[in-house]
Coordinates of C-alpha atoms and ligand atoms in Angstrom, one line a residue:
Chain D
M1 CA 0.0 -0.1 -0.2
P2 CA 1.8 3.0 -1.1
D3 CA 0.1 5.3 1.8
I4 CA 1.5 3.9 4.3
A5 CA 4.5 6.1 5.3
L6 CA 5.6 3.8 9.1
R7 CA 5.2 0.4 9.7
A8 CA 5.7 -1.5 12.9
E9 CA 5.9 -5.2 12.7
N10 CA 5.5 -7.0 15.7
L11 CA 7.7 -4.9 17.9
E12 CA 8.8 -5.9 21.3
R13 CA 10.5 -4.5 23.8
R14 CA 11.8 -5.8 27.2
F15 CA 13.0 -4.1 30.2
G16 CA 14.4 -7.2 32.1
G17 CA 11.7 -9.4 32.6
L18 CA 8.7 -6.8 31.9
R19 CA 7.9 -6.8 28.2
A20 CA 7.1 -3.3 27.9
V21 CA 5.7 -3.5 24.5
A22 CA 4.8 -6.8 23.1
G23 CA 4.7 -7.6 19.8
V24 CA 3.0 -4.6 18.4
S25 CA 2.1 -4.6 14.8
L26 CA 0.5 -0.6 13.2
D27 CA 0.5 1.0 10.0
V28 CA 1.0 4.9 9.8
R29 CA -0.2 6.5 7.0
R30 CA 0.1 9.9 5.0
G31 CA -2.5 12.2 5.3
E32 CA -3.9 10.8 8.7
I33 CA -3.4 11.0 12.5
H34 CA -3.0 7.2 14.1
A35 CA -3.9 7.7 17.6
V36 CA -2.6 5.3 20.3
I37 CA -4.4 5.4 23.5
G38 CA -4.3 3.3 26.8
P39 CA -3.8 3.3 30.4
N40 CA -0.6 4.6 32.0
G41 CA 2.3 1.6 31.8
A42 CA 0.5 0.3 28.6
G43 CA 3.5 0.9 26.7
K44 CA 2.9 3.8 24.3
S45 CA 5.7 5.8 25.5
T46 CA 8.2 2.6 24.8
L47 CA 6.6 2.3 21.5
I48 CA 7.2 5.7 20.3
N49 CA 10.8 5.3 21.4
L50 CA 11.3 2.3 19.5
L51 CA 9.9 4.1 16.4
S52 CA 11.6 7.0 16.9
G53 CA 15.2 5.2 17.6
D54 CA 15.4 6.4 21.6
L55 CA 15.4 2.7 22.4
A56 CA 16.6 -0.5 20.6
V57 CA 14.0 -2.6 19.9
T58 CA 14.1 -6.4 21.2
A59 CA 12.8 -8.1 18.2
G60 CA 10.3 -6.8 15.6
D61 CA 10.9 -4.4 12.4
I62 CA 10.0 -0.9 11.6
L63 CA 9.4 0.6 8.0
L64 CA 9.7 3.8 7.2
D65 CA 8.2 3.7 3.4
G66 CA 9.5 -0.1 3.4
R67 CA 12.7 0.5 4.3
S68 CA 13.9 -1.3 7.7
L69 CA 15.3 1.3 10.2
R70 CA 15.6 -1.3 12.8
R71 CA 19.3 -0.9 12.7
L72 CA 19.6 3.2 12.5
G73 CA 20.0 5.4 15.5
P74 CA 17.6 8.5 16.4
D75 CA 19.8 10.9 14.6
R76 CA 19.5 9.0 10.7
R77 CA 15.8 8.3 11.3
G78 CA 15.3 12.2 12.1
R79 CA 17.6 13.0 8.8
L80 CA 15.2 10.3 6.9
G81 CA 12.3 12.7 7.7
I82 CA 10.9 11.2 11.4
G83 CA 10.2 13.9 14.1
R84 CA 9.6 13.3 17.2
A85 CA 7.9 15.3 19.9
Y86 CA 8.6 14.1 23.7
Q87 CA 6.2 13.6 26.8
K88 CA 8.3 16.0 28.3
T89 CA 9.0 18.9 26.4
T90 CA 12.0 18.7 25.1
I91 CA 13.8 21.9 23.5
F92 CA 16.7 24.3 23.7
G93 CA 15.7 25.9 26.7
A94 CA 18.5 28.8 27.2
S95 CA 18.1 29.5 23.5
S96 CA 15.6 31.7 21.7
A97 CA 12.7 29.8 20.1
F98 CA 14.1 31.6 17.0
E99 CA 18.0 29.7 17.7
N100 CA 15.6 26.4 18.3
A101 CA 13.6 26.5 15.1
R102 CA 16.9 27.2 13.6
L103 CA 18.6 24.0 14.8
A104 CA 16.1 22.4 13.3
V105 CA 16.1 23.2 10.0
Q106 CA 19.8 23.4 10.2
A107 CA 19.8 19.5 11.3
R108 CA 18.5 18.9 7.7
A109 CA 19.9 20.9 5.8
G110 CA 22.4 20.2 3.0
R111 CA 25.5 20.7 5.5
P112 CA 24.5 20.6 9.0
L113 CA 28.0 21.2 10.4
A114 CA 29.2 23.3 8.2
L115 CA 32.5 25.5 9.2
W116 CA 32.5 28.0 6.5
P117 CA 28.6 28.3 5.9
R118 CA 27.9 30.0 2.8
R119 CA 25.9 33.5 3.7
R120 CA 23.1 32.1 0.9
A121 CA 22.3 28.8 2.8
E122 CA 22.5 30.4 5.8
Q123 CA 19.6 32.9 5.1
A124 CA 17.6 30.2 3.4
T125 CA 17.9 28.1 7.0
D126 CA 17.1 31.4 8.9
G127 CA 14.1 32.1 6.4
L128 CA 12.7 28.6 6.8
A129 CA 12.8 28.9 10.7
E130 CA 11.0 32.0 10.4
A131 CA 8.2 30.5 8.7
A132 CA 8.2 27.4 10.8
L133 CA 7.9 29.9 14.2
A134 CA 4.9 31.3 12.2
A135 CA 3.1 28.4 11.3
A136 CA 3.2 27.0 14.6
G137 CA 2.0 30.5 15.8
L138 CA 4.9 31.9 17.6
A139 CA 6.3 34.8 15.0
A140 CA 6.1 37.3 17.4
R141 CA 7.7 35.1 20.2
G142 CA 10.8 33.7 18.3
G143 CA 13.6 36.8 20.0
I144 CA 12.4 35.0 24.0
R145 CA 14.2 32.4 25.7
A146 CA 12.8 29.1 24.9
D147 CA 12.4 28.4 28.8
R148 CA 10.7 31.9 29.0
L149 CA 7.6 30.8 27.2
S150 CA 4.6 29.7 28.7
H151 CA 4.5 25.4 28.7
G152 CA 2.0 25.7 25.9
E153 CA 4.5 27.4 23.7
Q154 CA 6.8 25.4 24.7
R155 CA 4.8 22.2 23.4
Q156 CA 4.4 24.5 19.8
L157 CA 8.2 25.6 19.8
E158 CA 8.7 21.8 20.2
I159 CA 6.2 21.0 17.6
A160 CA 7.3 23.7 15.3
M161 CA 10.8 22.3 15.1
V162 CA 9.8 18.7 14.6
V163 CA 7.9 20.2 11.6
A164 CA 10.8 22.7 10.6
G165 CA 13.1 20.3 10.0
G166 CA 10.8 18.6 7.3
A167 CA 9.9 15.4 9.0
H168 CA 7.3 13.8 7.8
V169 CA 6.6 11.4 10.0
L170 CA 5.5 12.8 13.1
L171 CA 5.5 11.0 16.6
L172 CA 3.8 13.0 19.4
D173 CA 3.7 12.1 22.6
E174 CA 1.1 13.4 24.9
P175 CA 1.2 16.7 23.5
L176 CA -1.4 18.4 24.9
A177 CA -0.4 16.9 29.0
G178 CA -1.0 19.4 31.5
M179 CA -2.2 21.9 29.0
G180 CA -5.2 24.4 30.0
T181 CA -8.5 24.3 27.8
E182 CA -6.9 27.2 25.7
E183 CA -3.8 25.7 25.1
A184 CA -5.3 22.7 24.5
R185 CA -7.3 24.2 21.8
T186 CA -4.3 25.9 20.0
I187 CA -2.6 22.7 20.3
T188 CA -5.2 20.3 18.9
A189 CA -5.8 23.2 15.9
L190 CA -1.9 23.0 15.2
I191 CA -2.0 19.3 15.1
R192 CA -4.7 18.8 12.6
S193 CA -2.4 21.5 10.5
L194 CA -0.1 18.9 10.5
K195 CA -2.0 15.9 8.9
A196 CA -1.7 16.9 5.5
G197 CA 0.9 15.5 3.7
R198 CA 2.4 13.7 6.7
A199 CA 1.8 10.7 8.9
V200 CA 1.2 11.4 12.5
L201 CA 1.3 9.5 15.3
L202 CA -0.6 10.7 18.7
V203 CA -0.3 9.2 21.8
E204 CA -2.7 11.3 23.6
H205 CA -4.7 10.5 26.9
D206 CA -7.0 13.8 26.3
M207 CA -10.2 11.8 24.7
D208 CA -12.0 14.6 23.3
A209 CA -8.7 15.8 21.6
V210 CA -8.4 12.1 20.1
F211 CA -11.7 11.6 19.0
A212 CA -11.5 15.0 17.6
L213 CA -8.1 14.6 15.5
A214 CA -7.7 10.8 14.8
D215 CA -8.8 9.0 11.4
R216 CA -7.4 5.7 13.4
L217 CA -7.2 4.5 16.9
T218 CA -5.4 2.1 18.1
V219 CA -5.8 0.9 22.1
M220 CA -2.7 -0.8 24.0
A221 CA -3.0 -2.5 27.1
D222 CA -0.1 -4.1 29.0
G223 CA 2.4 -3.7 25.9
R224 CA -0.1 -5.4 23.3
V225 CA -2.5 -4.0 21.0
I226 CA -6.4 -4.9 22.0
A227 CA -8.4 -2.9 19.3
S228 CA -7.7 -1.2 16.1
G229 CA -9.8 0.4 13.9
S230 CA -11.6 3.5 13.1
P231 CA -12.7 5.6 16.2
Q232 CA -16.3 4.7 16.0
E233 CA -15.6 1.1 15.7
V234 CA -13.0 1.2 18.7
R235 CA -15.4 3.0 20.7
R236 CA -18.2 0.6 20.0
D237 CA -15.5 -2.6 20.9
Q238 CA -16.3 -4.8 24.3
H239 CA -12.8 -5.0 25.6
V240 CA -12.3 -1.6 25.3
R241 CA -15.0 -0.5 27.5
T242 CA -13.8 -2.9 30.2
A243 CA -10.6 -2.8 29.6
Y244 CA -10.4 1.0 29.2
L245 CA -13.1 3.2 28.5
G246 CA -15.0 1.3 31.3
H247 CA -15.8 4.4 33.3
G248 CA -18.4 5.6 30.5
D249 CA -18.5 6.7 26.6
P250 CA -15.7 9.6 26.6
G251 CA -16.9 12.2 23.8
Chain F
M1 CA 24.6 36.0 15.8
T2 CA 27.4 35.5 17.8
A3 CA 28.6 32.7 20.1
P4 CA 26.3 33.7 22.9
A5 CA 27.7 35.5 26.1
D6 CA 30.9 36.6 24.2
R7 CA 31.0 40.0 23.6
H8 CA 34.2 40.4 25.7
S9 CA 36.4 38.7 23.1
W10 CA 36.5 42.0 21.4
L11 CA 38.0 43.8 24.2
V12 CA 40.6 41.4 24.8
L13 CA 41.4 41.3 20.9
A14 CA 42.2 45.0 22.1
L15 CA 44.3 44.3 24.8
L16 CA 46.3 42.0 22.8
L17 CA 46.6 45.1 19.9
V18 CA 48.2 47.0 22.8
L19 CA 49.9 44.4 24.6
A20 CA 51.8 44.4 21.3
A21 CA 54.1 47.3 22.4
L22 CA 55.0 45.2 25.6
P23 CA 59.1 44.1 23.9
L24 CA 59.5 48.0 23.4
L25 CA 58.4 48.9 27.1
A26 CA 59.3 45.7 29.2
P27 CA 63.1 43.9 29.8
G28 CA 63.2 40.8 28.0
Y29 CA 62.0 38.5 31.2
Y30 CA 58.6 40.3 31.1
V31 CA 58.1 39.9 27.6
Q32 CA 59.0 35.4 27.6
F33 CA 56.5 35.6 30.7
A34 CA 53.5 37.2 28.4
T35 CA 54.9 35.2 25.8
K36 CA 54.4 31.4 28.2
I37 CA 51.3 33.1 29.1
L38 CA 49.8 33.7 25.8
L39 CA 50.8 30.1 24.7
M40 CA 49.0 28.5 27.9
G41 CA 45.9 30.8 27.3
I42 CA 46.0 29.5 24.0
A43 CA 45.9 25.7 25.0
A44 CA 43.2 26.9 27.6
M45 CA 41.0 28.2 24.8
A46 CA 41.5 25.3 22.8
L47 CA 40.2 22.8 26.1
N48 CA 37.6 25.0 26.2
L49 CA 36.1 24.4 22.7
V50 CA 34.9 21.2 24.3
V51 CA 34.5 21.7 28.0
G52 CA 32.5 24.9 27.8
F53 CA 30.9 24.7 24.3
G54 CA 30.8 21.0 24.1
G55 CA 30.2 20.2 27.5
L56 CA 32.7 17.6 27.9
V57 CA 35.1 17.6 30.4
S58 CA 39.0 16.2 29.1
L59 CA 41.7 15.1 30.9
C60 CA 44.4 14.4 28.6
H61 CA 44.7 17.5 26.8
G62 CA 48.0 18.3 28.8
A63 CA 49.4 15.2 26.9
F64 CA 48.4 16.9 23.0
F65 CA 50.4 19.8 24.6
G66 CA 53.4 17.9 25.3
L67 CA 53.1 15.7 22.5
A68 CA 53.7 18.5 19.9
G69 CA 56.8 19.6 22.0
Y70 CA 58.2 15.9 21.5
V71 CA 57.1 16.1 17.8
L72 CA 58.9 18.9 17.3
A73 CA 62.2 17.7 19.7
L74 CA 61.9 14.5 17.8
T75 CA 62.1 16.1 14.1
A76 CA 63.8 19.0 14.8
P77 CA 68.1 18.2 13.0
R78 CA 70.6 17.9 15.7
Y79 CA 72.7 20.9 14.5
D80 CA 70.5 22.7 12.9
P81 CA 66.9 24.4 13.4
A82 CA 64.2 22.5 12.2
A83 CA 61.4 24.3 9.3
L84 CA 58.7 25.4 10.7
W85 CA 56.9 25.6 7.5
W86 CA 57.0 21.6 7.6
S87 CA 57.4 20.7 11.5
L88 CA 54.6 22.8 12.9
P89 CA 52.0 21.4 10.3
F90 CA 53.5 17.7 10.9
A91 CA 53.1 18.0 14.8
V92 CA 49.7 19.7 14.7
A93 CA 48.9 16.9 12.4
A94 CA 50.4 14.2 14.6
V95 CA 48.5 15.4 17.9
A96 CA 45.2 15.5 15.6
L97 CA 45.6 11.7 14.5
V98 CA 46.2 10.7 18.2
A99 CA 43.1 13.1 19.3
L100 CA 41.4 11.4 16.8
V101 CA 42.4 7.8 18.2
I102 CA 41.0 9.1 22.0
G103 CA 38.5 10.9 20.8
A104 CA 36.8 8.1 19.1
L105 CA 36.9 5.6 21.8
S106 CA 36.6 8.4 24.3
L107 CA 33.3 9.8 23.1
R108 CA 31.3 6.5 23.5
T109 CA 31.2 7.7 27.2
R110 CA 29.8 10.9 28.9
G111 CA 30.4 12.8 32.0
L112 CA 32.7 11.1 34.6
Y113 CA 33.4 8.2 32.4
F114 CA 34.9 10.4 29.8
I115 CA 36.6 12.5 32.3
M116 CA 38.1 9.1 33.3
V117 CA 38.7 7.9 29.9
T118 CA 40.9 10.7 28.4
L119 CA 43.0 10.8 32.0
A120 CA 43.7 7.4 31.1
F121 CA 44.8 8.0 27.6
G122 CA 46.8 11.3 28.6
E123 CA 48.5 9.2 31.0
M124 CA 49.2 6.2 28.7
L125 CA 51.2 8.9 26.5
F126 CA 53.0 10.6 29.8
Y127 CA 54.4 6.4 30.6
L128 CA 55.0 6.1 27.4
F129 CA 57.3 9.3 27.1
Q130 CA 58.8 8.5 30.6
D131 CA 59.5 4.7 30.4
A132 CA 60.4 4.3 26.7
G133 CA 64.4 5.0 26.2
F134 CA 63.6 7.4 23.0
A135 CA 63.5 11.2 23.4
G136 CA 65.3 10.7 26.7
G137 CA 62.7 9.0 29.1
S138 CA 62.5 10.3 32.0
D139 CA 64.9 13.2 31.4
G140 CA 63.3 15.0 28.6
T141 CA 65.2 15.6 25.7
F142 CA 66.7 19.2 24.3
I143 CA 65.5 21.1 21.6
H144 CA 68.7 23.1 20.9
Y145 CA 67.5 25.5 18.0
K146 CA 64.3 27.4 17.8
P147 CA 62.3 26.7 14.8
E148 CA 63.3 28.3 11.8
L149 CA 61.0 30.1 9.5
A150 CA 62.5 31.4 6.2
V151 CA 61.8 31.6 2.8
A152 CA 64.4 31.2 0.0
G153 CA 67.2 31.8 2.5
L154 CA 65.0 34.7 3.8
T155 CA 64.0 34.7 7.4
L156 CA 60.6 35.8 7.7
V157 CA 60.5 35.8 11.9
D158 CA 63.7 35.4 14.1
L159 CA 62.4 32.9 16.3
E160 CA 65.6 33.2 18.4
A161 CA 64.6 36.9 19.2
P162 CA 62.3 37.2 22.2
A163 CA 60.6 39.8 20.7
Q164 CA 60.1 38.3 17.5
F165 CA 58.7 35.0 18.9
F166 CA 56.2 37.0 21.3
W167 CA 54.9 38.7 18.3
L168 CA 54.4 35.6 16.4
V169 CA 52.6 34.0 19.4
L170 CA 50.2 37.2 19.8
A171 CA 48.8 37.0 16.4
L172 CA 48.6 33.1 16.7
A173 CA 46.4 34.1 19.7
A174 CA 44.5 36.6 18.3
G175 CA 44.1 34.5 14.9
V176 CA 43.1 31.9 17.8
I177 CA 40.0 33.7 19.2
L178 CA 38.8 35.1 16.0
L179 CA 38.6 31.5 14.5
L180 CA 37.2 29.9 17.6
R181 CA 34.5 33.1 17.6
H182 CA 33.6 32.4 13.7
L183 CA 33.4 28.1 14.3
L184 CA 31.1 29.0 17.4
A185 CA 28.2 31.2 15.0
A186 CA 28.8 28.7 12.4
P187 CA 26.3 25.8 12.1
F188 CA 29.3 23.4 13.7
G189 CA 29.5 25.7 17.0
R190 CA 25.3 26.1 17.0
A191 CA 25.0 22.3 16.9
L192 CA 28.0 21.9 19.4
R193 CA 26.2 24.0 21.9
A194 CA 22.9 22.4 21.0
A195 CA 24.3 19.1 21.5
R196 CA 25.9 20.4 25.3
D197 CA 22.6 22.1 26.1
N198 CA 20.1 18.8 25.3
E199 CA 21.7 16.0 23.4
R200 CA 18.4 13.5 23.0
R201 CA 16.8 16.3 21.2
A202 CA 20.3 17.3 19.0
R203 CA 19.9 13.4 18.1
A204 CA 16.6 13.9 17.3
L205 CA 16.4 16.6 15.1
G206 CA 19.2 14.8 13.1
F207 CA 22.7 16.2 14.4
P208 CA 25.1 13.4 13.8
I209 CA 26.3 13.8 17.6
Y210 CA 29.2 11.8 17.8
R211 CA 30.8 12.9 14.6
L212 CA 30.2 16.3 15.3
Q213 CA 31.9 16.0 19.1
L214 CA 35.0 13.9 17.7
G215 CA 35.4 17.0 15.6
A216 CA 35.4 19.4 17.9
F217 CA 37.8 16.9 20.1
V218 CA 40.3 17.1 17.4
L219 CA 39.8 20.3 16.4
S220 CA 40.6 21.4 20.1
G221 CA 43.5 18.9 20.1
A222 CA 44.9 20.3 16.8
L223 CA 44.9 23.9 18.3
T224 CA 46.5 23.2 22.4
A225 CA 49.2 21.2 19.4
L226 CA 49.7 24.8 17.9
A227 CA 50.5 26.4 21.4
G228 CA 52.8 22.9 22.9
Y229 CA 55.0 23.6 19.7
F230 CA 55.8 27.1 20.6
A231 CA 55.7 26.6 24.0
A232 CA 58.5 23.3 23.9
A233 CA 60.2 26.1 21.1
Q234 CA 60.5 28.9 23.6
F235 CA 61.5 26.4 26.4
G236 CA 64.3 24.9 24.6
F237 CA 63.4 21.2 26.3
V238 CA 60.7 18.3 26.8
A239 CA 60.0 16.4 29.2
P240 CA 57.3 13.9 30.2
Q241 CA 55.9 16.5 32.7
M242 CA 54.5 18.2 30.1
L243 CA 52.0 15.5 28.7
G244 CA 50.7 14.9 32.4
W245 CA 47.5 14.9 34.0
H246 CA 48.9 18.0 36.1
L247 CA 49.2 20.0 33.1
S248 CA 45.5 19.1 31.8
A249 CA 44.0 20.0 35.3
I250 CA 46.0 23.3 35.2
L251 CA 45.0 24.2 31.9
L252 CA 41.0 23.2 33.3
V253 CA 41.6 25.8 35.8
M254 CA 42.6 28.4 33.7
V255 CA 39.2 27.2 31.9
V256 CA 37.1 28.0 34.8
L257 CA 38.7 31.2 36.0
G258 CA 38.4 32.7 32.7
G259 CA 34.4 31.5 32.3
L260 CA 33.1 28.3 30.4
R261 CA 31.1 30.1 28.3
T262 CA 33.2 32.9 26.3
V263 CA 36.0 32.6 24.0
A264 CA 38.6 35.0 25.1
G265 CA 37.8 34.0 29.1
P266 CA 40.6 31.0 29.2
L267 CA 43.5 33.2 28.2
L268 CA 42.3 35.3 30.8
G269 CA 41.9 32.9 33.2
A270 CA 45.6 31.9 32.5
A271 CA 46.7 35.4 32.7
A272 CA 45.4 35.4 36.2
L273 CA 46.9 31.7 37.4
M274 CA 50.3 32.4 35.9
G275 CA 50.3 36.1 37.2
L276 CA 49.6 34.9 40.6
E277 CA 52.1 32.0 40.7
E278 CA 54.7 34.6 39.5
V279 CA 53.7 37.2 42.6
L280 CA 53.1 34.2 45.1
K281 CA 56.6 32.8 44.3
L282 CA 58.3 36.1 44.9
A283 CA 56.4 36.3 47.9
T284 CA 56.5 33.2 50.0
E285 CA 58.3 29.4 49.6
H286 CA 54.8 27.8 50.5
W287 CA 53.7 29.8 47.1
K288 CA 52.3 26.4 46.0
L289 CA 50.0 26.6 49.1
V290 CA 48.9 30.0 48.6
E291 CA 47.9 29.5 45.3
G292 CA 45.9 26.2 45.8
L293 CA 43.8 28.5 48.8
A294 CA 43.6 31.6 46.4
I295 CA 42.1 29.1 43.4
I296 CA 39.9 27.9 45.7
G297 CA 38.9 31.0 47.2
I298 CA 38.3 32.3 43.8
V299 CA 36.1 29.6 42.4
L300 CA 33.6 29.8 45.2
V301 CA 33.6 33.8 45.1
S302 CA 32.1 33.2 41.4
P303 CA 30.8 29.7 41.2
A304 CA 29.3 29.5 37.9
G305 CA 31.9 28.1 36.4
L306 CA 32.4 25.4 38.8
R307 CA 28.6 24.6 38.5
R308 CA 29.1 24.6 34.9
L309 CA 31.9 22.3 35.2
A310 CA 30.2 19.7 37.3
T311 CA 27.1 20.1 35.2
A312 CA 29.5 18.6 32.0
A313 CA 30.7 16.1 34.5
F314 CA 28.3 14.8 36.6
G315 CA 24.8 15.9 34.5
A316 CA 22.1 18.6 35.0
S317 CA 20.8 16.9 38.4
A318 CA 24.1 17.6 39.8
S319 CA 24.9 21.4 39.1
G320 CA 21.3 22.4 41.2
G321 CA 21.5 26.0 39.4
E322 CA 20.6 27.1 36.4
H323 CA 19.3 23.9 34.7
L324 CA 16.9 22.8 37.2
A325 CA 15.3 26.5 37.8
A326 CA 14.6 26.0 34.1
P327 CA 10.8 24.4 34.1
P328 CA 9.9 21.4 31.3
R329 CA 13.6 21.1 30.0
S330 CA 15.9 18.0 28.8
T331 CA 15.3 15.4 30.9
A332 CA 18.8 14.3 31.6
E333 CA 17.7 11.2 33.9
D334 CA 16.6 9.0 31.5
T335 CA 18.0 10.3 28.7
T336 CA 21.5 8.7 29.6
A337 CA 19.9 5.5 29.6
T338 CA 17.9 5.4 26.4
D339 CA 21.1 6.8 24.7
R340 CA 23.3 4.4 25.8
S341 CA 21.6 1.5 24.6
I342 CA 21.1 2.6 21.3
R343 CA 25.1 3.0 21.0
H344 CA 24.9 -0.5 21.9
A345 CA 22.2 -1.6 19.1
Ligands
LIG1 N1 13.8 2.3 30.6 C1 12.9 1.6 31.0 N2 13.4 0.9 31.9 C2 12.5 0.0 32.6 N3 11.2 -0.1 32.6 C3 10.4 0.8 32.0 C4 11.3 2.0 31.0 N4 10.4 2.3 30.6 C5 9.3 2.0 30.8 N5 9.4 1.4 31.5 C6 8.4 0.6 31.9 O1 7.5 0.1 30.7 C7 6.2 0.1 30.7 C8 5.6 1.0 29.8 O2 6.0 2.4 30.1 P1 5.5 3.4 29.2 O3 5.8 2.9 27.5 O4 5.9 5.1 29.4 O5 4.3 3.6 29.3 P2 3.0 4.6 28.7 O6 3.6 5.7 27.8 O7 1.6 4.3 27.8 O8 2.3 5.3 30.0 C9 6.1 0.7 32.4 O9 5.9 -0.8 33.2 C10 7.1 1.2 32.5 O10 7.7 1.1 33.7
LIG2 MG1 3.8 7.8 28.1

């Protein structure tokens, strides 16, 4: 299927005796948001770490446009177009928002470690960084130190960076965690705007956001997939109701 | 944008310009002393590329410094001066190669382990020259003539003349400041600082961290070699102490005194430390003790440098200061674990 950007095949990760991810298969398609939900400790963050390369897989494979990523480190995967936002915002706190965005653009530029950069290349990098900030609604905040931005803005910045690098597969780990209603709305809109032309894997606890955003939904528990399908199908699934959505119908 | 917190390197450059008049005003002893300070300062600035800007505390830079001197001693003809135009590049290239090997192995570790591994490699080089028969063993060996910089028989700079030696080194120091300023503002330097501030994020963005830090380490070693070469030439003598850990530690003290986040600060640190030493030597025979106390005092009064050093050595959690104050920043705790596991994958 041509529109599958990222595919996990029987992914497994053990921590000692614990199988944090125990044989997970799923596809993330271009132009789609695939949400993964599940209780705490289900293995969602571990799954994202496996896909991004932050953790090595114990078994199984990861395919990006059919190419195995299993042996590649996170930097190689980043350059191949996988972008990742962490559950705990991970940015360069002591640098300005603009510098953060510029680093993201630079990392995937032709010569990311240039010693004697061409002026034209530098101008192009700056331009793309400005554009990425603007697209994330941070156009006016470029000069501010990243750790002085509000919690929500830091999240926006992290997403802006991931996109600025040109990533076409996005792995977002609980982007709405700790957000106020207003901030959550901003970020939900931002995520929706990202899916055109990109494949998005979204781990999220906020069920309103999940059902508002997801084109496809996978439910994990104890490292396994217990249900997967369209949001409507999953909502009707009896296993899911008992295992996770048990206390009332969300949304 | 240029390197952050580096507004005062122009001031230091202006200071160097003024200092150029020194040979016209002061007796030869002070000119030679100033030369020594500049050479240690160059080495300290070079070291700071990895310590302050890379977040990697190296304890083998003394070995790079001394090794360059040994290369000069071993390649110089016995009864003639060495030709600077090839012996200097040769010494720098040889040290760069050694730095490449040491860096390639050490950079698989972080924090305290990195310190210990670089220390071990530095000591290996020390014992190599201490115990091996060549190059005079523990006695060291003389460099009878200063290298010669001549084109078609015409001497460009006469290094036997202390004033000319001084001016050459002064120009080198200025050149190193300008070079480091440039590199730190270039994509290379921006990436290096990014990896220091948040390695996990830098890696996820796609920066090849290992290659980046190895490049910085080799460059830093090569610049240290530049200083070591001229220090040996000035001294006219090399001995194993010139590559021991003690020298590495002194360079590190200069870095901390001068400021880890500045390009030219370590040069000021070198001047402060060596100036202090000179004064104390005149005042008391227990000068080492007093010097130690003075260093502790200075560092305690301005603890930012030490805190940054601790951050590089033990991770953000150990430093207590600025890094923890910033709310949801990088997650140092689990970063290391996951970064390690992929490296073995
Ligand atoms: N680095 C690790 N070392 C050991 N156990 C871990 C590690 N990371 C996660 N785990 C364990 O794996 C399980 C899944 O964790 P995680 O993927 O973070 O779950 P989720 O993101 O779904 O809340 C948990 O039991 C957790 O304690
Ligand atoms: Mg999680």
